[in-house]
mmCIF file of C-alpha atoms and ligand atoms in Angstrom:
data_model
loop_
_atom_site.group_PDB
_atom_site.id
_atom_site.type_symbol
_atom_site.label_atom_id
_atom_site.label_comp_id
_atom_site.label_asym_id
_atom_site.label_seq_id
_atom_site.Cartn_x
_atom_site.Cartn_y
_atom_site.Cartn_z
ATOM 1 C CA MET P 1 173.140 96.853 16.484
ATOM 2 C CA LYS P 2 171.171 94.804 18.978
ATOM 3 C CA LYS P 3 169.185 96.945 21.404
ATOM 4 C CA HIS P 4 168.975 95.964 25.050
ATOM 5 C CA ASN P 5 165.734 97.356 26.423
ATOM 6 C CA PHE P 6 165.971 98.376 30.094
ATOM 7 C CA SER P 7 162.990 100.768 29.927
ATOM 8 C CA ALA P 8 161.037 101.194 33.163
ATOM 9 C CA GLY P 9 157.558 101.281 31.644
ATOM 10 C CA PRO P 10 156.195 100.813 29.106
ATOM 11 C CA SER P 11 158.883 98.196 28.882
ATOM 12 C CA ILE P 12 160.142 95.044 27.266
ATOM 13 C CA LEU P 13 157.627 92.311 26.488
ATOM 14 C CA PRO P 14 158.259 88.762 25.282
ATOM 15 C CA GLU P 15 158.966 88.647 21.546
ATOM 16 C CA VAL P 16 156.097 86.224 21.083
ATOM 17 C CA THR P 17 153.684 88.723 22.666
ATOM 18 C CA ILE P 18 154.668 91.375 20.173
ATOM 19 C CA LYS P 19 154.689 89.010 17.213
ATOM 20 C CA ASN P 20 151.301 87.413 17.959
ATOM 21 C CA THR P 21 149.752 90.786 18.699
ATOM 22 C CA ALA P 22 151.069 92.245 15.462
ATOM 23 C CA GLU P 23 149.544 89.304 13.624
ATOM 24 C CA ALA P 24 146.188 89.710 15.382
ATOM 25 C CA VAL P 25 146.118 93.372 14.416
ATOM 26 C CA VAL P 26 145.991 92.158 10.807
ATOM 27 C CA ASN P 27 144.210 88.824 11.069
ATOM 28 C CA PHE P 28 142.636 87.878 14.387
ATOM 29 C CA ALA P 29 141.993 84.198 15.084
ATOM 30 C CA GLY P 30 141.540 83.410 11.407
ATOM 31 C CA THR P 31 138.669 85.878 11.023
ATOM 32 C CA GLY P 32 140.466 87.810 8.306
ATOM 33 C CA LEU P 33 139.721 90.917 10.379
ATOM 34 C CA SER P 34 141.728 92.890 12.901
ATOM 35 C CA VAL P 35 141.242 92.297 16.627
ATOM 36 C CA MET P 36 140.645 96.063 16.694
ATOM 37 C CA GLU P 37 137.612 95.924 14.420
ATOM 38 C CA VAL P 38 135.506 93.021 15.651
ATOM 39 C CA SER P 39 132.976 92.835 18.470
ATOM 40 C CA HIS P 40 134.411 92.235 21.912
ATOM 41 C CA ARG P 41 131.342 90.068 22.452
ATOM 42 C CA GLY P 42 132.078 87.835 19.491
ATOM 43 C CA LYS P 43 133.139 84.283 20.276
ATOM 44 C CA GLU P 44 136.792 84.891 19.314
ATOM 45 C CA PHE P 45 137.379 87.741 21.729
ATOM 46 C CA THR P 46 135.218 86.272 24.480
ATOM 47 C CA ALA P 47 137.541 83.268 24.360
ATOM 48 C CA VAL P 48 140.575 85.558 24.747
ATOM 49 C CA MET P 49 139.096 87.219 27.820
ATOM 50 C CA GLU P 50 138.129 83.886 29.369
ATOM 51 C CA GLN P 51 141.565 82.384 28.794
ATOM 52 C CA ALA P 52 143.326 85.467 30.159
ATOM 53 C CA ASN P 53 141.182 85.265 33.260
ATOM 54 C CA LYS P 54 141.836 81.561 33.721
ATOM 55 C CA LEU P 55 145.598 81.746 33.124
ATOM 56 C CA PHE P 56 146.012 84.773 35.368
ATOM 57 C CA LYS P 57 144.544 82.754 38.230
ATOM 58 C CA GLU P 58 146.345 79.553 37.324
ATOM 59 C CA LEU P 59 149.803 81.147 37.250
ATOM 60 C CA LEU P 60 149.297 82.815 40.630
ATOM 61 C CA GLU P 61 147.572 79.732 42.091
ATOM 62 C CA VAL P 62 144.696 81.914 43.190
ATOM 63 C CA PRO P 63 142.558 80.267 45.871
ATOM 64 C CA ALA P 64 138.737 80.248 45.814
ATOM 65 C CA GLY P 65 136.956 83.484 46.683
ATOM 66 C CA TYR P 66 138.958 85.755 44.378
ATOM 67 C CA GLU P 67 138.092 87.259 41.011
ATOM 68 C CA VAL P 68 140.353 89.024 38.549
ATOM 69 C CA VAL P 69 139.161 91.961 36.497
ATOM 70 C CA PHE P 70 140.800 93.729 33.552
ATOM 71 C CA LEU P 71 140.118 97.448 33.396
ATOM 72 C CA GLY P 72 141.171 100.674 31.755
ATOM 73 C CA GLY P 73 142.536 103.595 33.701
ATOM 74 C CA GLY P 74 145.925 102.203 34.676
ATOM 75 C CA ALA P 75 147.179 101.621 38.190
ATOM 76 C CA SER P 76 146.452 105.264 38.964
ATOM 77 C CA MET P 77 142.729 104.620 38.642
ATOM 78 C CA GLN P 78 143.101 101.885 41.263
ATOM 79 C CA PHE P 79 144.490 104.506 43.670
ATOM 80 C CA CYS P 80 140.914 105.814 43.902
ATOM 81 C CA MET P 81 138.974 102.600 43.235
ATOM 82 C CA VAL P 82 140.527 100.859 46.240
ATOM 83 C CA PRO P 83 139.405 103.457 48.818
ATOM 84 C CA TYR P 84 136.105 104.039 47.010
ATOM 85 C CA ASN P 85 135.238 100.367 47.475
ATOM 86 C CA LEU P 86 136.970 99.569 50.774
ATOM 87 C CA LEU P 87 137.552 102.628 52.929
ATOM 88 C CA SER P 88 134.733 103.260 55.418
ATOM 89 C CA LYS P 89 136.539 105.317 58.039
ATOM 90 C CA LYS P 90 140.251 104.730 58.210
ATOM 91 C CA ALA P 91 142.981 103.062 56.144
ATOM 92 C CA ALA P 92 146.696 102.487 56.695
ATOM 93 C CA TYR P 93 149.301 103.180 54.011
ATOM 94 C CA LEU P 94 153.004 102.393 53.900
ATOM 95 C CA ASN P 95 154.772 105.243 52.141
ATOM 96 C CA THR P 96 157.646 103.794 50.124
ATOM 97 C CA GLY P 97 157.761 106.197 47.206
ATOM 98 C CA THR P 98 156.098 108.361 44.599
ATOM 99 C CA TRP P 99 153.422 105.820 43.670
ATOM 100 C CA ALA P 100 152.579 105.104 47.302
ATOM 101 C CA SER P 101 152.297 108.855 47.927
ATOM 102 C CA LYS P 102 149.932 109.207 45.011
ATOM 103 C CA ALA P 103 147.801 106.361 46.373
ATOM 104 C CA ILE P 104 147.734 108.108 49.774
ATOM 105 C CA LYS P 105 146.603 111.371 48.214
ATOM 106 C CA GLU P 106 143.601 109.671 46.595
ATOM 107 C CA ALA P 107 142.646 107.725 49.729
ATOM 108 C CA LYS P 108 142.370 110.986 51.666
ATOM 109 C CA PHE P 109 139.325 111.906 49.554
ATOM 110 C CA PHE P 110 137.484 109.022 51.206
ATOM 111 C CA GLY P 111 138.495 108.956 54.864
ATOM 112 C CA GLU P 112 141.261 109.095 57.402
ATOM 113 C CA VAL P 113 144.651 107.851 56.260
ATOM 114 C CA VAL P 114 147.275 106.666 58.717
ATOM 115 C CA GLU P 115 150.748 106.669 57.214
ATOM 116 C CA VAL P 116 152.194 103.779 59.239
ATOM 117 C CA ALA P 117 155.766 104.467 58.131
ATOM 118 C CA SER P 118 157.664 106.323 55.452
ATOM 119 C CA SER P 119 161.130 106.133 53.946
ATOM 120 C CA LYS P 120 160.889 109.644 52.559
ATOM 121 C CA ASP P 121 163.626 110.804 54.985
ATOM 122 C CA LYS P 122 166.203 108.985 52.837
ATOM 123 C CA ASN P 123 164.691 109.585 49.413
ATOM 124 C CA TYR P 124 162.887 106.235 49.679
ATOM 125 C CA ASN P 125 166.063 104.166 49.444
ATOM 126 C CA TYR P 126 164.886 101.547 51.962
ATOM 127 C CA ILE P 127 161.747 99.698 53.086
ATOM 128 C CA PRO P 128 160.615 100.722 56.596
ATOM 129 C CA ARG P 129 160.323 97.856 59.078
ATOM 130 C CA ASP P 130 158.790 97.418 62.514
ATOM 131 C CA PHE P 131 155.815 99.715 62.178
ATOM 132 C CA ASP P 132 152.485 99.393 63.970
ATOM 133 C CA ILE P 133 149.263 98.917 62.078
ATOM 134 C CA PRO P 134 146.175 100.200 63.945
ATOM 135 C CA SER P 135 143.779 97.281 64.412
ATOM 136 C CA ASP P 136 140.737 99.349 63.412
ATOM 137 C CA VAL P 137 141.764 100.218 59.846
ATOM 138 C CA ASP P 138 139.816 98.902 56.871
ATOM 139 C CA TYR P 139 143.015 97.819 55.136
ATOM 140 C CA LEU P 140 146.770 98.313 54.825
ATOM 141 C CA HIS P 141 148.045 99.449 51.433
ATOM 142 C CA ILE P 142 151.584 98.646 50.261
ATOM 143 C CA THR P 143 153.528 99.076 47.034
ATOM 144 C CA THR P 144 155.462 95.825 46.679
ATOM 145 C CA ASN P 145 157.928 97.161 44.125
ATOM 146 C CA ASN P 146 158.976 100.782 44.034
ATOM 147 C CA THR P 147 159.736 101.193 40.364
ATOM 148 C CA ILE P 148 161.407 104.584 40.715
ATOM 149 C CA TYR P 149 163.604 103.882 43.761
ATOM 150 C CA GLY P 150 164.493 100.232 43.219
ATOM 151 C CA THR P 151 163.215 98.855 46.504
ATOM 152 C CA GLU P 152 160.958 95.849 46.828
ATOM 153 C CA ILE P 153 158.970 93.940 49.447
ATOM 154 C CA ARG P 154 159.540 90.403 48.234
ATOM 155 C CA LYS P 155 158.055 88.579 51.172
ATOM 156 C CA ASP P 156 154.277 88.289 51.406
ATOM 157 C CA MET P 157 153.462 90.237 54.571
ATOM 158 C CA ASP P 158 151.521 88.787 57.464
ATOM 159 C CA VAL P 159 149.095 91.379 58.767
ATOM 160 C CA LYS P 160 145.859 91.184 60.709
ATOM 161 C CA VAL P 161 143.941 93.604 58.481
ATOM 162 C CA PRO P 162 143.080 93.203 54.787
ATOM 163 C CA LEU P 163 146.237 93.762 52.735
ATOM 164 C CA VAL P 164 146.045 95.708 49.462
ATOM 165 C CA ALA P 165 149.079 95.732 47.176
ATOM 166 C CA ASP P 166 150.079 97.756 44.134
ATOM 167 C CA MET P 167 152.121 95.195 42.179
ATOM 168 C CA SER P 168 152.353 97.141 38.930
ATOM 169 C CA SER P 169 156.032 96.460 38.418
ATOM 170 C CA ASP P 170 156.586 93.055 40.025
ATOM 171 C CA ILE P 171 153.451 91.058 39.230
ATOM 172 C CA PHE P 172 154.385 87.616 37.870
ATOM 173 C CA SER P 173 158.040 88.070 38.850
ATOM 174 C CA ARG P 174 157.769 85.450 41.592
ATOM 175 C CA PRO P 175 155.197 83.066 43.084
ATOM 176 C CA LEU P 176 152.859 84.729 45.588
ATOM 177 C CA ASP P 177 150.813 83.561 48.520
ATOM 178 C CA VAL P 178 147.667 85.245 47.222
ATOM 179 C CA SER P 179 145.739 84.256 50.361
ATOM 180 C CA LYS P 180 147.639 86.945 52.265
ATOM 181 C CA TYR P 181 146.141 89.704 50.106
ATOM 182 C CA ALA P 182 142.665 91.219 49.851
ATOM 183 C CA ILE P 183 143.402 93.055 46.605
ATOM 184 C CA ILE P 184 146.382 92.933 44.251
ATOM 185 C CA TYR P 185 146.315 95.458 41.438
ATOM 186 C CA GLY P 186 148.568 97.054 38.883
ATOM 187 C CA GLY P 187 149.027 98.615 35.506
ATOM 188 C CA ALA P 188 149.915 96.088 32.805
ATOM 189 C CA GLN P 189 152.656 98.001 31.040
ATOM 190 C CA LYS P 190 155.623 96.764 33.062
ATOM 191 C CA ASN P 191 155.473 93.002 33.053
ATOM 192 C CA LEU P 192 152.378 92.002 31.120
ATOM 193 C CA ALA P 193 151.042 93.990 28.199
ATOM 194 C CA PRO P 194 151.033 97.364 26.469
ATOM 195 C CA ALA P 195 149.683 100.401 28.331
ATOM 196 C CA GLY P 196 145.943 100.925 28.569
ATOM 197 C CA LEU P 197 145.187 97.984 30.822
ATOM 198 C CA ALA P 198 145.068 97.448 34.553
ATOM 199 C CA PHE P 199 144.302 94.307 36.507
ATOM 200 C CA ALA P 200 142.753 93.856 39.927
ATOM 201 C CA LEU P 201 142.604 90.566 41.775
ATOM 202 C CA VAL P 202 139.921 90.997 44.404
ATOM 203 C CA ARG P 203 138.907 88.835 47.339
ATOM 204 C CA GLU P 204 135.172 89.185 47.099
ATOM 205 C CA ASP P 205 134.460 89.185 50.824
ATOM 206 C CA VAL P 206 136.063 92.629 51.226
ATOM 207 C CA LEU P 207 133.464 94.212 48.949
ATOM 208 C CA GLY P 208 130.052 95.585 49.860
ATOM 209 C CA LYS P 209 131.091 96.967 53.244
ATOM 210 C CA VAL P 210 131.119 100.706 52.605
ATOM 211 C CA ASP P 211 127.931 102.759 52.916
ATOM 212 C CA ARG P 212 128.649 105.290 50.210
ATOM 213 C CA PRO P 213 127.162 104.866 46.743
ATOM 214 C CA ILE P 214 129.838 103.862 44.248
ATOM 215 C CA PRO P 215 129.579 104.995 40.624
ATOM 216 C CA THR P 216 128.941 101.992 38.419
ATOM 217 C CA MET P 217 132.230 102.076 36.528
ATOM 218 C CA LEU P 218 134.292 102.459 39.717
ATOM 219 C CA ASN P 219 132.610 99.568 41.485
ATOM 220 C CA TYR P 220 134.637 96.322 41.431
ATOM 221 C CA LYS P 221 131.374 94.404 41.620
ATOM 222 C CA THR P 222 130.285 95.770 38.221
ATOM 223 C CA HIS P 223 133.362 94.382 36.526
ATOM 224 C CA ILE P 224 133.383 91.097 38.425
ATOM 225 C CA ASP P 225 129.741 90.472 37.508
ATOM 226 C CA GLY P 226 130.375 91.579 33.936
ATOM 227 C CA GLY P 227 133.441 89.364 33.503
ATOM 228 C CA SER P 228 135.482 92.494 32.616
ATOM 229 C CA MET P 229 132.977 93.062 29.798
ATOM 230 C CA PHE P 230 130.566 95.512 31.443
ATOM 231 C CA ASN P 231 131.753 97.995 28.861
ATOM 232 C CA THR P 232 134.181 97.598 25.983
ATOM 233 C CA PRO P 233 137.474 96.411 27.448
ATOM 234 C CA PRO P 234 140.856 97.473 26.003
ATOM 235 C CA VAL P 235 140.822 94.584 23.536
ATOM 236 C CA LEU P 236 144.326 94.860 22.129
ATOM 237 C CA PRO P 237 146.131 95.022 25.503
ATOM 238 C CA VAL P 238 143.983 92.128 26.763
ATOM 239 C CA PHE P 239 144.963 90.084 23.720
ATOM 240 C CA ALA P 240 148.626 90.914 24.334
ATOM 241 C CA ALA P 241 148.301 90.087 28.032
ATOM 242 C CA LEU P 242 147.063 86.618 27.099
ATOM 243 C CA GLN P 243 150.145 86.095 24.920
ATOM 244 C CA THR P 244 152.400 87.021 27.864
ATOM 245 C CA LEU P 245 150.468 84.739 30.222
ATOM 246 C CA ASN P 246 150.909 81.873 27.744
ATOM 247 C CA TRP P 247 154.612 82.695 27.523
ATOM 248 C CA LEU P 248 154.925 82.638 31.320
ATOM 249 C CA LYS P 249 153.268 79.246 31.467
ATOM 250 C CA SER P 250 155.344 77.713 28.703
ATOM 251 C CA ASN P 251 158.523 79.060 30.309
ATOM 252 C CA GLY P 252 157.973 77.215 33.554
ATOM 253 C CA GLY P 253 155.661 79.598 35.403
ATOM 254 C CA LEU P 254 156.481 81.881 38.287
ATOM 255 C CA LYS P 255 158.995 79.674 40.114
ATOM 256 C CA GLU P 256 161.149 79.667 37.004
ATOM 257 C CA MET P 257 160.609 83.429 36.507
ATOM 258 C CA GLU P 258 161.775 84.073 40.062
ATOM 259 C CA LYS P 259 164.863 81.929 39.523
ATOM 260 C CA ARG P 260 165.749 83.795 36.326
ATOM 261 C CA ASN P 261 164.994 87.187 37.857
ATOM 262 C CA ILE P 262 167.159 86.542 40.926
ATOM 263 C CA ARG P 263 169.995 85.378 38.714
ATOM 264 C CA LYS P 264 169.777 88.449 36.480
ATOM 265 C CA ALA P 265 169.594 90.791 39.472
ATOM 266 C CA ASP P 266 172.560 89.067 41.147
ATOM 267 C CA ILE P 267 174.705 89.500 38.048
ATOM 268 C CA LEU P 268 174.010 93.234 37.880
ATOM 269 C CA TYR P 269 174.153 94.018 41.611
ATOM 270 C CA SER P 270 177.446 92.117 41.893
ATOM 271 C CA GLU P 271 178.945 94.289 39.184
ATOM 272 C CA ILE P 272 177.585 97.500 40.743
ATOM 273 C CA ASP P 273 179.122 96.498 44.095
ATOM 274 C CA ARG P 274 182.413 95.444 42.516
ATOM 275 C CA ASN P 275 182.978 98.225 39.977
ATOM 276 C CA ARG P 276 184.778 101.200 41.594
ATOM 277 C CA LEU P 277 183.001 103.699 39.334
ATOM 278 C CA PHE P 278 179.494 102.842 40.531
ATOM 279 C CA LYS P 279 177.449 102.341 43.666
ATOM 280 C CA GLY P 280 173.933 101.071 44.311
ATOM 281 C CA THR P 281 171.396 103.496 45.743
ATOM 282 C CA VAL P 282 169.763 100.810 47.918
ATOM 283 C CA GLN P 283 172.232 99.657 50.568
ATOM 284 C CA ASN P 284 170.154 97.083 52.426
ATOM 285 C CA VAL P 285 170.456 93.948 50.301
ATOM 286 C CA ASP P 286 167.070 92.645 51.467
ATOM 287 C CA ASP P 287 165.355 95.765 50.152
ATOM 288 C CA ARG P 288 166.881 95.636 46.686
ATOM 289 C CA SER P 289 164.412 95.188 43.856
ATOM 290 C CA ILE P 290 164.946 92.370 41.391
ATOM 291 C CA MET P 291 162.949 94.325 38.792
ATOM 292 C CA ASN P 292 164.374 97.867 38.853
ATOM 293 C CA ILE P 293 168.051 98.182 39.666
ATOM 294 C CA CYS P 294 169.173 101.715 40.551
ATOM 295 C CA PHE P 295 172.791 102.829 40.649
ATOM 296 C CA VAL P 296 174.779 106.057 40.459
ATOM 297 C CA MET P 297 178.369 107.078 39.811
ATOM 298 C CA ASN P 298 180.498 106.614 42.922
ATOM 299 C CA ASP P 299 181.373 109.783 44.881
ATOM 300 C CA ASP P 300 184.700 110.388 43.140
ATOM 301 C CA TYR P 301 183.260 109.904 39.654
ATOM 302 C CA GLN P 302 180.112 112.034 39.677
ATOM 303 C CA ASP P 303 181.330 114.023 36.691
ATOM 304 C CA LEU P 304 181.232 110.875 34.524
ATOM 305 C CA ASN P 305 177.444 110.561 34.707
ATOM 306 C CA ALA P 306 176.617 111.984 31.266
ATOM 307 C CA GLU P 307 179.610 110.267 29.675
ATOM 308 C CA PHE P 308 178.555 106.828 30.891
ATOM 309 C CA LEU P 309 175.016 107.348 29.645
ATOM 310 C CA GLU P 310 176.328 108.287 26.229
ATOM 311 C CA PHE P 311 178.833 105.396 26.226
ATOM 312 C CA ALA P 312 176.161 102.846 27.138
ATOM 313 C CA THR P 313 173.605 104.240 24.711
ATOM 314 C CA ALA P 314 176.132 104.028 21.880
ATOM 315 C CA GLN P 315 176.411 100.307 22.626
ATOM 316 C CA GLY P 316 172.709 99.606 22.397
ATOM 317 C CA MET P 317 171.600 100.094 26.003
ATOM 318 C CA VAL P 318 168.113 101.649 26.001
ATOM 319 C CA GLY P 319 166.245 103.271 28.885
ATOM 320 C CA ILE P 320 168.949 103.222 31.573
ATOM 321 C CA LYS P 321 168.719 106.877 32.560
ATOM 322 C CA GLY P 322 167.578 107.025 36.191
ATOM 323 C CA HIS P 323 164.311 108.677 37.171
ATOM 324 C CA ARG P 324 164.824 112.403 37.768
ATOM 325 C CA SER P 325 164.061 112.027 41.485
ATOM 326 C CA VAL P 326 166.967 109.579 41.977
ATOM 327 C CA GLY P 327 169.374 110.496 39.174
ATOM 328 C CA GLY P 328 172.070 108.176 37.894
ATOM 329 C CA PHE P 329 170.890 105.003 36.227
ATOM 330 C CA ARG P 330 168.099 102.492 36.428
ATOM 331 C CA ALA P 331 168.122 99.156 34.662
ATOM 332 C CA SER P 332 164.681 97.594 34.598
ATOM 333 C CA VAL P 333 165.124 93.864 34.249
ATOM 334 C CA TYR P 334 161.550 92.663 33.882
ATOM 335 C CA ASN P 335 160.561 89.063 33.120
ATOM 336 C CA ALA P 336 160.998 89.408 29.368
ATOM 337 C CA LEU P 337 164.523 90.852 29.557
ATOM 338 C CA PRO P 338 167.014 88.095 28.681
ATOM 339 C CA GLU P 339 170.081 87.420 30.842
ATOM 340 C CA GLU P 340 172.134 88.217 27.750
ATOM 341 C CA SER P 341 171.050 91.875 28.016
ATOM 342 C CA VAL P 342 172.153 92.056 31.656
ATOM 343 C CA LYS P 343 175.514 90.612 30.696
ATOM 344 C CA ALA P 344 175.817 93.147 27.890
ATOM 345 C CA LEU P 345 175.267 95.977 30.382
ATOM 346 C CA VAL P 346 177.835 94.507 32.773
ATOM 347 C CA ASP P 347 180.289 94.357 29.889
ATOM 348 C CA VAL P 348 179.673 98.024 29.101
ATOM 349 C CA MET P 349 180.267 98.929 32.769
ATOM 350 C CA GLN P 350 183.551 97.004 32.759
ATOM 351 C CA GLN P 351 184.726 98.635 29.549
ATOM 352 C CA PHE P 352 183.923 102.018 31.061
ATOM 353 C CA GLU P 353 185.894 101.171 34.193
ATOM 354 C CA LYS P 354 188.953 100.289 32.099
ATOM 355 C CA LYS P 355 188.615 103.555 30.220
ATOM 356 C CA HIS P 356 188.850 105.513 33.491
HETATM 357 C C1 PLP T 1 153.948 102.678 36.798
HETATM 358 C C2 PLP T 1 153.373 102.515 38.152
HETATM 359 C C3 PLP T 1 152.133 103.070 38.511
HETATM 360 C C4 PLP T 1 151.325 103.932 37.565
HETATM 361 O O1 PLP T 1 150.742 103.176 36.596
HETATM 362 P P1 PLP T 1 149.737 103.815 35.514
HETATM 363 O O2 PLP T 1 149.222 102.592 34.836
HETATM 364 O O3 PLP T 1 150.545 104.704 34.639
HETATM 365 O O4 PLP T 1 148.678 104.551 36.240
HETATM 366 C C5 PLP T 1 151.648 102.826 39.778
HETATM 367 N N1 PLP T 1 152.344 102.097 40.660
HETATM 368 C C6 PLP T 1 153.550 101.557 40.360
HETATM 369 C C7 PLP T 1 154.264 100.737 41.374
HETATM 370 C C8 PLP T 1 154.089 101.748 39.094
HETATM 371 O O5 PLP T 1 155.278 101.210 38.785
#
């Protein structure tokens, strides 16, 4: 039976990414050797890193003054690297969920943290609006897509302080105005590559302003100067990332991705809103994520939760169990998930409605 992969992360990748990576594990760039067993400084892998760097910038139309680095440590490492490199005295954070809270916790090791707003009062089911940002903060940190709660900030924010964004789960889902951001970072395992890789797109003029010494490996400058090759990079995930970047380009780039993603999200949200058995957890339509779609059984049907999960799983739906802090269901509909899979899930929901 065909599997429809709605996993939240690690998650679905383009078929071509998996196929090309599998091939490179056996025979990399015609070397007759695995990508895992040759020097990262050899000409074959250096070319991979250079192309990944170039395509990353090309797809996002990155203006001059920015550099992208590929690092280990996941997005969680960035929670400390950002304040280590940028926070002199005070930083502002928007608390929109678990990941934002974790970023806040790390920032507090380095200075004062102002939580400008929080949606914790309603289990993070909305994006706070109309908050004040102190003018004397070193930066404002936001999480553009809240993977667990299914909320998303899809408009590039206009703020007067440097803007830092965790885009782990919505990078490359839409075109961005990169010029509005000082740093964009994320883990690769949701929309780009297998786990083990993080990316950070850094506007260089925000660096070098803190007085504290920064350990070499945690200093963005080290990795910018080293072209992400200061030490051995995660070669396999970088190779896979390049395959996904190529796939994005050959599929029409980020405008086309956004179009497809909006269409997929519309199909599923429409069914959630229509089907009497279900309801969405995010009520404000503008706050609804187009990457992670959260829904629960409607009030009168709470006892059907386990039955629906079993019913859907039996029909090939994978990874739709909601995060334990929200419950219910979560369908992650990342770039690589075909519309066909969304339609298959809608069909399962309609069958289940008929059954009850
Ligand atoms: C998954 C996720 C993280 C954590 O990523 P790791 O690479 O596991 O550290 C951080 N932020 C967001 C928004 C995420 O979705």
